[in-house]
Each structure stands twice: as structure tokens, then as C-alpha cells.
Short mmCIF file of C-alpha atoms in Angstrom, two decimals:
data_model
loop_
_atom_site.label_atom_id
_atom_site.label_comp_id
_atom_site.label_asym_id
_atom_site.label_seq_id
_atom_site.Cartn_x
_atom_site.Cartn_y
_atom_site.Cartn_z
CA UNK A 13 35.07 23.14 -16.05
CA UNK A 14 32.64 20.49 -15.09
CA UNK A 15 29.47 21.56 -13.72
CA UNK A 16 28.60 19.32 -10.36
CA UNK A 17 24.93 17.91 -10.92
CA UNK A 18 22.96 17.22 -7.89
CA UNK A 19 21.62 14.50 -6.52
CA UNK A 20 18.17 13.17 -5.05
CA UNK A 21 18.17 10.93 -2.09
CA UNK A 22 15.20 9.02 -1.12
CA UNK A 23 15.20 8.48 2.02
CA UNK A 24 13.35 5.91 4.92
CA UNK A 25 12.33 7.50 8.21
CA UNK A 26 11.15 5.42 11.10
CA UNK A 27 7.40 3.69 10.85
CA UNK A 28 7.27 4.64 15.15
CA UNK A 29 10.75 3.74 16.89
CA UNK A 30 12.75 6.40 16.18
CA UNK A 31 16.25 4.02 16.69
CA UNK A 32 15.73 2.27 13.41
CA UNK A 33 16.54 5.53 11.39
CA UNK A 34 19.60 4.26 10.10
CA UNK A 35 23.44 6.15 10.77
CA UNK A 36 23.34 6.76 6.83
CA UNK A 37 19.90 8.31 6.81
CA UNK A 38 21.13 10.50 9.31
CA UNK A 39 23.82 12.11 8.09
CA UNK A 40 22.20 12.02 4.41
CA UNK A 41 19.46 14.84 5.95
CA UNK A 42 22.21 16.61 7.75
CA UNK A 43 23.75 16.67 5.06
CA UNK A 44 20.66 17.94 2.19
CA UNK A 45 20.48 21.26 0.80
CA UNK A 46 16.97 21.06 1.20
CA UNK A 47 14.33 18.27 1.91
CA UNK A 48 11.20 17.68 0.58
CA UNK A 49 9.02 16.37 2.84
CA UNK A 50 5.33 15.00 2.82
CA UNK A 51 4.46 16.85 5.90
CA UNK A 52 6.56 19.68 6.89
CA UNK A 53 5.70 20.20 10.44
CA UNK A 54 6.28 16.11 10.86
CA UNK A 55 9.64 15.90 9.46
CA UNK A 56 10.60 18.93 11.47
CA UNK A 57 9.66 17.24 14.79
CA UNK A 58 12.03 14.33 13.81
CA UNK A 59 14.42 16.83 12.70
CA UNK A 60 14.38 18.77 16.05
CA UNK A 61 14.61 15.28 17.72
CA UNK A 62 17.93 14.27 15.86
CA UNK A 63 19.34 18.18 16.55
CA UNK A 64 19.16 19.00 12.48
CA UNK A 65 18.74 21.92 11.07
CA UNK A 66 17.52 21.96 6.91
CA UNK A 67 15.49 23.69 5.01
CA UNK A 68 12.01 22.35 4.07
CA UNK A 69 9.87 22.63 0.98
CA UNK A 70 6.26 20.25 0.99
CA UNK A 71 6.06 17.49 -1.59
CA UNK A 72 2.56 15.94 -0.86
CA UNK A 73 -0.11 14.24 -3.38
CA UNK A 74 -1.71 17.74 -4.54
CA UNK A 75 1.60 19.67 -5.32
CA UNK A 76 4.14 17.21 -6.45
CA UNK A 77 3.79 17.92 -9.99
CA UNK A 78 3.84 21.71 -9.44
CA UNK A 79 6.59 21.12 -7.18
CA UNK A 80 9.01 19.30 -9.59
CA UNK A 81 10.60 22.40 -11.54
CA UNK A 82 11.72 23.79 -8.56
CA UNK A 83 13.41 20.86 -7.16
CA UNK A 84 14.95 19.66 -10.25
CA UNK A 85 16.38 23.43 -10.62
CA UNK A 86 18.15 22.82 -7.39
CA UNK A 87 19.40 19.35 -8.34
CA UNK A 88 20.65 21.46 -11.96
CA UNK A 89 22.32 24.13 -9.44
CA UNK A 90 24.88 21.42 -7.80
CA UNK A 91 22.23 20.40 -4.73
CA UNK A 92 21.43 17.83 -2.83
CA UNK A 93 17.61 17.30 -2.42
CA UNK A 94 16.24 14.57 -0.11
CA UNK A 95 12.80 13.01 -0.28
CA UNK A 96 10.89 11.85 2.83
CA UNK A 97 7.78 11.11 3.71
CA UNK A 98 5.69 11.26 7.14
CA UNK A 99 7.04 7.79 7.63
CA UNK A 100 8.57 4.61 6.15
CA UNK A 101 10.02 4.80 2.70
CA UNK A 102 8.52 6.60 0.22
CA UNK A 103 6.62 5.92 -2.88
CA UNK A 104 5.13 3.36 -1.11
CA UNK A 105 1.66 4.52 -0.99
CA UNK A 106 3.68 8.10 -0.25
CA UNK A 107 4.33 10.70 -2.78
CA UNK A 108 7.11 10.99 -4.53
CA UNK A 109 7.24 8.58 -7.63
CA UNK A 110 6.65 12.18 -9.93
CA UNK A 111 9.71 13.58 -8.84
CA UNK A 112 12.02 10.20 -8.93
CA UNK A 113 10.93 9.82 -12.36
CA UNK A 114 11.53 13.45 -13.65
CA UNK A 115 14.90 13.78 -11.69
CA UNK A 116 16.21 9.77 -13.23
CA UNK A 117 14.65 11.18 -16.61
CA UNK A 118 16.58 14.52 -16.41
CA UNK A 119 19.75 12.76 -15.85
CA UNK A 120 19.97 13.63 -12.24
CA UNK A 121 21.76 10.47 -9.83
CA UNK A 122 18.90 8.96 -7.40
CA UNK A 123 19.86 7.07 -4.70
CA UNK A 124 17.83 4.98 -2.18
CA UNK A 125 18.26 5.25 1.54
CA UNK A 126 16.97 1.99 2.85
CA UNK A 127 15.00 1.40 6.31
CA UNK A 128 11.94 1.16 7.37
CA UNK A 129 8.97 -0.05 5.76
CA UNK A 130 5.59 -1.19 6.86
CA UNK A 131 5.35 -3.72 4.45
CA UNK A 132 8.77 -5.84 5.06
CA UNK A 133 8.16 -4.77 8.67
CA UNK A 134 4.35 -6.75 8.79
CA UNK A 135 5.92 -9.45 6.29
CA UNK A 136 8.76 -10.53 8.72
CA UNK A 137 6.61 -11.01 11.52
CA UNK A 138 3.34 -12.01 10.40
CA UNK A 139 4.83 -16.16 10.01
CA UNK A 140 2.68 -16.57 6.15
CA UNK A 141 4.84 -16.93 3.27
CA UNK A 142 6.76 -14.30 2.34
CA UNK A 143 8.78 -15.68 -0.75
CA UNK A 144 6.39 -14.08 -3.08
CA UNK A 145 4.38 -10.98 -2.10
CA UNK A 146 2.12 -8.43 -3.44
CA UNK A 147 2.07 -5.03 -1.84
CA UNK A 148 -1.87 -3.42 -2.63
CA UNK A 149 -1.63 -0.49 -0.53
CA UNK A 150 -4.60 1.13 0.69
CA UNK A 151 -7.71 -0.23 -1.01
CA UNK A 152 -11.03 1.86 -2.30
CA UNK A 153 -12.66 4.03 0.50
CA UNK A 154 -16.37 3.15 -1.08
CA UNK A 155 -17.81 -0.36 -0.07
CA UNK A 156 -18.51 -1.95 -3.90
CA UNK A 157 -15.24 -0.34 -5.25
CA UNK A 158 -13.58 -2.34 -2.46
CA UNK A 159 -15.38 -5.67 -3.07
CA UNK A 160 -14.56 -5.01 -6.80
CA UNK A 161 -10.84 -4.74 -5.91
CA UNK A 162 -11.04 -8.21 -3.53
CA UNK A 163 -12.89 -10.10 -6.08
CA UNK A 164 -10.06 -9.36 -8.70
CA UNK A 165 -7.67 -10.51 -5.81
CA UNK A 166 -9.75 -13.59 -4.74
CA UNK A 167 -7.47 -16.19 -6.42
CA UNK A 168 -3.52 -14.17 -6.06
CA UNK A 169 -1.31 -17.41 -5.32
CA UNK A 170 1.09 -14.85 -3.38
CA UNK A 171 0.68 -13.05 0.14
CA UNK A 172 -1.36 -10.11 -0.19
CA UNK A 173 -0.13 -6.91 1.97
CA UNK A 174 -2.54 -3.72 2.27
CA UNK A 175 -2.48 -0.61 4.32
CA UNK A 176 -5.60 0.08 5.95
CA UNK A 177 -7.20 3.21 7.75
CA UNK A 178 -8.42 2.11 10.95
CA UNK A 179 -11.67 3.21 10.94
CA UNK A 180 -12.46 1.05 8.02
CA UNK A 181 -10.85 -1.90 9.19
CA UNK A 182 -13.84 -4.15 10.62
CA UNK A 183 -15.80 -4.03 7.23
CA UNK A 184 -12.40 -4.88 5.13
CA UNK A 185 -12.04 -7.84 7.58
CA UNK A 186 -15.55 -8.54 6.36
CA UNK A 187 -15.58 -7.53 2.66
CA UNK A 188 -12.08 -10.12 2.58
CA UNK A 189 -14.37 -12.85 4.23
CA UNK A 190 -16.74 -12.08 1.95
CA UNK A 191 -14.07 -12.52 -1.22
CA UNK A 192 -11.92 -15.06 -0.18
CA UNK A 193 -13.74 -17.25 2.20
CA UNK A 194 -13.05 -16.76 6.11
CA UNK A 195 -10.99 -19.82 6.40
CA UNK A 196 -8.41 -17.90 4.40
CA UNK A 197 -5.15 -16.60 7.29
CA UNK A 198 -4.65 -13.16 8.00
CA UNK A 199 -2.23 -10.80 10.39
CA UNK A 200 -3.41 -7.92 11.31
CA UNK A 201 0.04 -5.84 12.30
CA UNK A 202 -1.32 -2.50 14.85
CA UNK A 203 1.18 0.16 15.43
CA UNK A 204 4.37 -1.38 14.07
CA UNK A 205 7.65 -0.60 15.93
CA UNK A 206 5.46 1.65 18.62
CA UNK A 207 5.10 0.91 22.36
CA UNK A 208 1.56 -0.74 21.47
CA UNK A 209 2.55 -2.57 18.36
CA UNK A 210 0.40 -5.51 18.34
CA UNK A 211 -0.11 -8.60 16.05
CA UNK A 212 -3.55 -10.09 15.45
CA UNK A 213 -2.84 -13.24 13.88
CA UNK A 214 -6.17 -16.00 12.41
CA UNK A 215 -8.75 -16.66 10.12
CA UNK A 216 -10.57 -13.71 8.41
CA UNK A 217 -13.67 -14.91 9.89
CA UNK A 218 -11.89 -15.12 13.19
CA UNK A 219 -10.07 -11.73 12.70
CA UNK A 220 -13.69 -10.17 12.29
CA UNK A 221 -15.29 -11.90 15.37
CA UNK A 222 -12.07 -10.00 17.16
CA UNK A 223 -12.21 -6.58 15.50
CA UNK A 224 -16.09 -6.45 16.61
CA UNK A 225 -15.52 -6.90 20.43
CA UNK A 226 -12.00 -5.50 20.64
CA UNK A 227 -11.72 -1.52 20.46
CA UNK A 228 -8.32 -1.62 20.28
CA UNK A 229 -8.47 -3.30 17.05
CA UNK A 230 -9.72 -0.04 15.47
CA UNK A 231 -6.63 2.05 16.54
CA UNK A 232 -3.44 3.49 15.04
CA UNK A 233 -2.05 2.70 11.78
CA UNK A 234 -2.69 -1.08 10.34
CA UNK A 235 -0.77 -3.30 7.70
CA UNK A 236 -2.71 -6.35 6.97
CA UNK A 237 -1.38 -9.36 5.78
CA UNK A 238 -3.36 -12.25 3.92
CA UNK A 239 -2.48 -15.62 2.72
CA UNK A 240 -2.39 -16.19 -0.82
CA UNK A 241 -5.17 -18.41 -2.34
CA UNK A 242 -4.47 -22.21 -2.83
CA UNK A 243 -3.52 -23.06 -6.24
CA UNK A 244 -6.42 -23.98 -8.54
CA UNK A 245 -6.98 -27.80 -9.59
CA UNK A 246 -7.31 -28.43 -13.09
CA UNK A 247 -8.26 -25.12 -14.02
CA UNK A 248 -11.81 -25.07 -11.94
CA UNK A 249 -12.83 -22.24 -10.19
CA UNK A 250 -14.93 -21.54 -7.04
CA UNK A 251 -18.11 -21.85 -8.69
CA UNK A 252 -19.27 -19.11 -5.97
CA UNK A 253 -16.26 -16.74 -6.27
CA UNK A 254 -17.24 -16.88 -10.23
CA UNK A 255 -20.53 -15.63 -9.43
CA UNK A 256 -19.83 -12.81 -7.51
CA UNK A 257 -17.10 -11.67 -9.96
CA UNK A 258 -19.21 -12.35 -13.09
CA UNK A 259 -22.06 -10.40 -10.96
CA UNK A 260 -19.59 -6.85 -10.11
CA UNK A 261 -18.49 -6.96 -13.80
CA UNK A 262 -21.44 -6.95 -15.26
CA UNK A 263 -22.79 -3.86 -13.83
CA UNK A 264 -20.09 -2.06 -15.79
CA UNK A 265 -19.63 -4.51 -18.95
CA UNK A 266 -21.64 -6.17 -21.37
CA UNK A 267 -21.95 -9.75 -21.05
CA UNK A 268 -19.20 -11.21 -23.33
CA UNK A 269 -16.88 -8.75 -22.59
CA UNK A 270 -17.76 -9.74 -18.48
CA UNK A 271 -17.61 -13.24 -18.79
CA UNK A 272 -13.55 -12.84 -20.83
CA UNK A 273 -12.58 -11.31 -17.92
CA UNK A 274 -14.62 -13.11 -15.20
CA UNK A 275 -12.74 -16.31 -16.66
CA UNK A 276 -9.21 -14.80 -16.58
CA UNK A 277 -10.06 -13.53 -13.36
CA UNK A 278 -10.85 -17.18 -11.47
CA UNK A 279 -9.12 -19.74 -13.02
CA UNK A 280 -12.60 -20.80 -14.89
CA UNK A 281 -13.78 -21.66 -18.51
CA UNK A 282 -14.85 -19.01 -20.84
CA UNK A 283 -17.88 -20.79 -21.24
CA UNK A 284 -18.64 -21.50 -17.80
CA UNK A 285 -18.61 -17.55 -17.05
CA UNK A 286 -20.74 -17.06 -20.30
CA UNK A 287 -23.50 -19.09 -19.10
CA UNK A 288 -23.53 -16.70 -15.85
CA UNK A 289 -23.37 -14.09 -17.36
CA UNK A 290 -26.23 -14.66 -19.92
CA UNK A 291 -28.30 -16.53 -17.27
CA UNK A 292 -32.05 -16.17 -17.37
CA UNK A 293 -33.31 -15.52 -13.85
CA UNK A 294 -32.99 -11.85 -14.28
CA UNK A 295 -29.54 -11.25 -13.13
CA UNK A 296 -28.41 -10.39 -16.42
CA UNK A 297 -29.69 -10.04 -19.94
#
């Protein structure tokens, strides 16, 4: 007799309105064994809201990989396991990539719910290209890390999609300005799908002006959308976005090894980012 193998569903759960949890999703958690959820008490409110009644295990960023054997011993016992997070479909900045991995790798059948997602959610809406995208997530906490992450992003032809925390918004806004010049377009999406879902839509520099004298800027949960950078013209950089990224590399690299990347970074001549980052007026040695 053949032994029934489980199966892990990955499931999307609404970003705010709960009406976009789809008829499938539904009836997927009904129907789970268990589900392992990023935030237990969260995904038993929108349980209790749909009338469902499952068991729950956590599966959050500091137990996943303790959490695995258990989960993939249900899946080996015949079970169905579904994976949620506190919102929007996970893996996407959510946990859950460890245990999709070790169930595919084990053999198991994964399949994807689809719904909601901040990213597609922000893309449709924010009116900048959206052929060609590329999702960053949330970027570094600490101010230099940060500007470090823009400056390698500076000159990424596609639209550029980041989750941000709200209290950290305003100095983003600036640190993009900063790195990409505050001509460059932006969308900032505010509470997607939710009664006070907003859309801030301009110039980094004029997105910034905003965020300072609005306090409602600084609420809820943001996506941020930016405009990819225009394509560069016979291979010559910005000779100031060089500078600043031949500056943040050398404070971990040595100058050759600075000035290789620097170049692939911005579009510029090897040579050009060289003679930065060996300059003479004390900036480097």
C-alpha cells in the first residue's frame, strides 16, 4: 500500500481588506491539519473572523529552522501543513523560505496560494513602470549601511520596490535623494487595501518636503516605489554618484579592489574610479 505524503501550502492572507482573501485560500486553511503561522495570536484573529477552527504551531525568523523537523514529520505522516504569515504572501520579507526549501528538498508537493501582496499591490497603482521590477524589501536599520545599500542601487534601470518601517521613513526619503538625485519619481503607498490607504506620488525631493510637514506620512505600514535610473550614455557615469560610491567602499576595501567595484557599480571606467580612489587630498591613500 501506498503511503499518502503530505503536502505544504503557502498561502496569501489579506495586506488590510479582509475580502481579498481568496475562496481557495479559504477553504485551503479550513482544510490544514495544522498551520504555521508567523504570529499565532494574528492568524487566529483572522481565523475567528472567517469561523475556522485549526491548530497553530509559530514559524517566525528565530525558530524556523528548529521548527522544520516537526513540520516535515507531519507532512511524512499524510498532513497537510499551511504556511502564513501576519500578512501578504510569504517569503516575501516573511519567514518561511527554510521550510519551502526543506519540504521541496524532502520530496514533499508545495503549492502556492496566490493573493495578496504588497509589492504587486504598490506596483499596480503607483503609474511608474512596472515591466521590470526589483523587489529590495526592507533596507538596513543603521544610517551608512543604508546609504551603502542605495549607492549600490543608484544606477538599477528597473523600478525599485522596498518595504519600509514608518518611523524611518523621512530619512530613507532623504538618504534616496541623497543616492539618486531628488528629481528621481517615487510613490509612497500608506496602508494598502485599509480604510486610510493613501498614495503619495512625486519627486524624492518633493516626497521629503511632504513627509516633514505631514504626520500622517509617518503612519502604518509603507511600500515605496522608485523609478528606475535612466539608462547610462556611452558608458559615463555620474561623476558625483562615483564619488560617493568610490568614498563608502573604500572604508571597507583597499583601493584597487574599491575602484573594480566602484566601476561595475556606476556604469564608469576602471580608471576613472582608480584615480578617486588613489586621489591625493587625503580622502584616500
Amino acid at each position: 500500500m501506498t503511503k499518502v505524503r503530505g503536502t505544504l501550502q503557502v498561502v496569501a492572507t489579506p495586506i488590510g481588506n479582509l475580502a481579498d482573501l481568496s475562496p481557495r485560500a479559504q477553504e485551503t486553511l479550513r482544510a490544514a491539519d495544522v498551520i504555521a503561522a508567523e504570529d499565532t495570536r494574528r492568524t487566529l484573529q483572522l481565523l475567528q473572523t472567517l469561523g475556522i477552527s485549526r491548530p497553530l504551531v509559530s514559524l517566525y525568523e528565530h525558530n524556523e529552522t528548529q521548527r522544520i523537523p516537526q513540520l516535515l514529520a507531519r507532512l511524512a505522516a499524510g498532513e497537510s501543513v499551511a504556511l502564513v504569515s501576519d500578512a501578504g504572501t510569504p517569503l516575501l520579507s516573511d519567514p518561511g523560505f527554510e521550510l519551502v526549501r526543506a519540504a521541496a528538498a524532502a520530496g514533499f508537493t508545495v503549492h502556492a496560494i496566490p493573493g495578496p501582496s504588497a509589492v504587486t499591490t504598490a506596483l499596480a497603482a503607483a503609474g511608474l513602470p512596472a515591466q521590470r521590477f526589483c523587489f529590495e524589501g526592507f533596507l538596513p536599520a543603521r544610517a551608512a549601511e543604508r546609504r551603502g545599500a542605495l549607492a549600490a542601487l543608484a544606477h538599477e534601470e528597473r523600478t525599485l520596490v522596498f518595504f519600509e518601517a514608518p518611523h524611518r521613513i523621512r530619512a530613507t526619503l532623504a538618504d534616496l535623494s541623497a543616492e539618486f538625485g531628488g528629481t528621481r519619481e517615487a510613490v509612497v503607498a500608506r496602508e494598502l487595501t485599509k480604510i486610510h490607504e493613501s498614495f503619495y506620488r512625486g519627486t524624492l525631493a518633493t516626497l521629503g518636503e511632504l513627509a516633514a510637514r505631514d504626520e500622517n506620512f509617518a503612519r502604518g505600514e509603507i511600500t515605496l516605489v522608485v523609478a528606475g535610473a535612466a539608462p547610462l550614455r556611452d558608458g559615463h557615469a555620474d561623476a558625483g554618484q562615483l564619488r560617493r560610491t568610490v568614498d563608502i567602499l573604500l572604508k571597507e576595501l583597499p583601493p584597487s579592489r574599491a575602484a573594480a567595484l566602484a566601476a561595475q557599480l556606476t556604469g564608469a571606467t576602471r580608471a576613472a574610479a582608480y584615480a578617486l580612489a588613489t586621489r591625493k587630498d587625503g580622502s584616500a591613500e
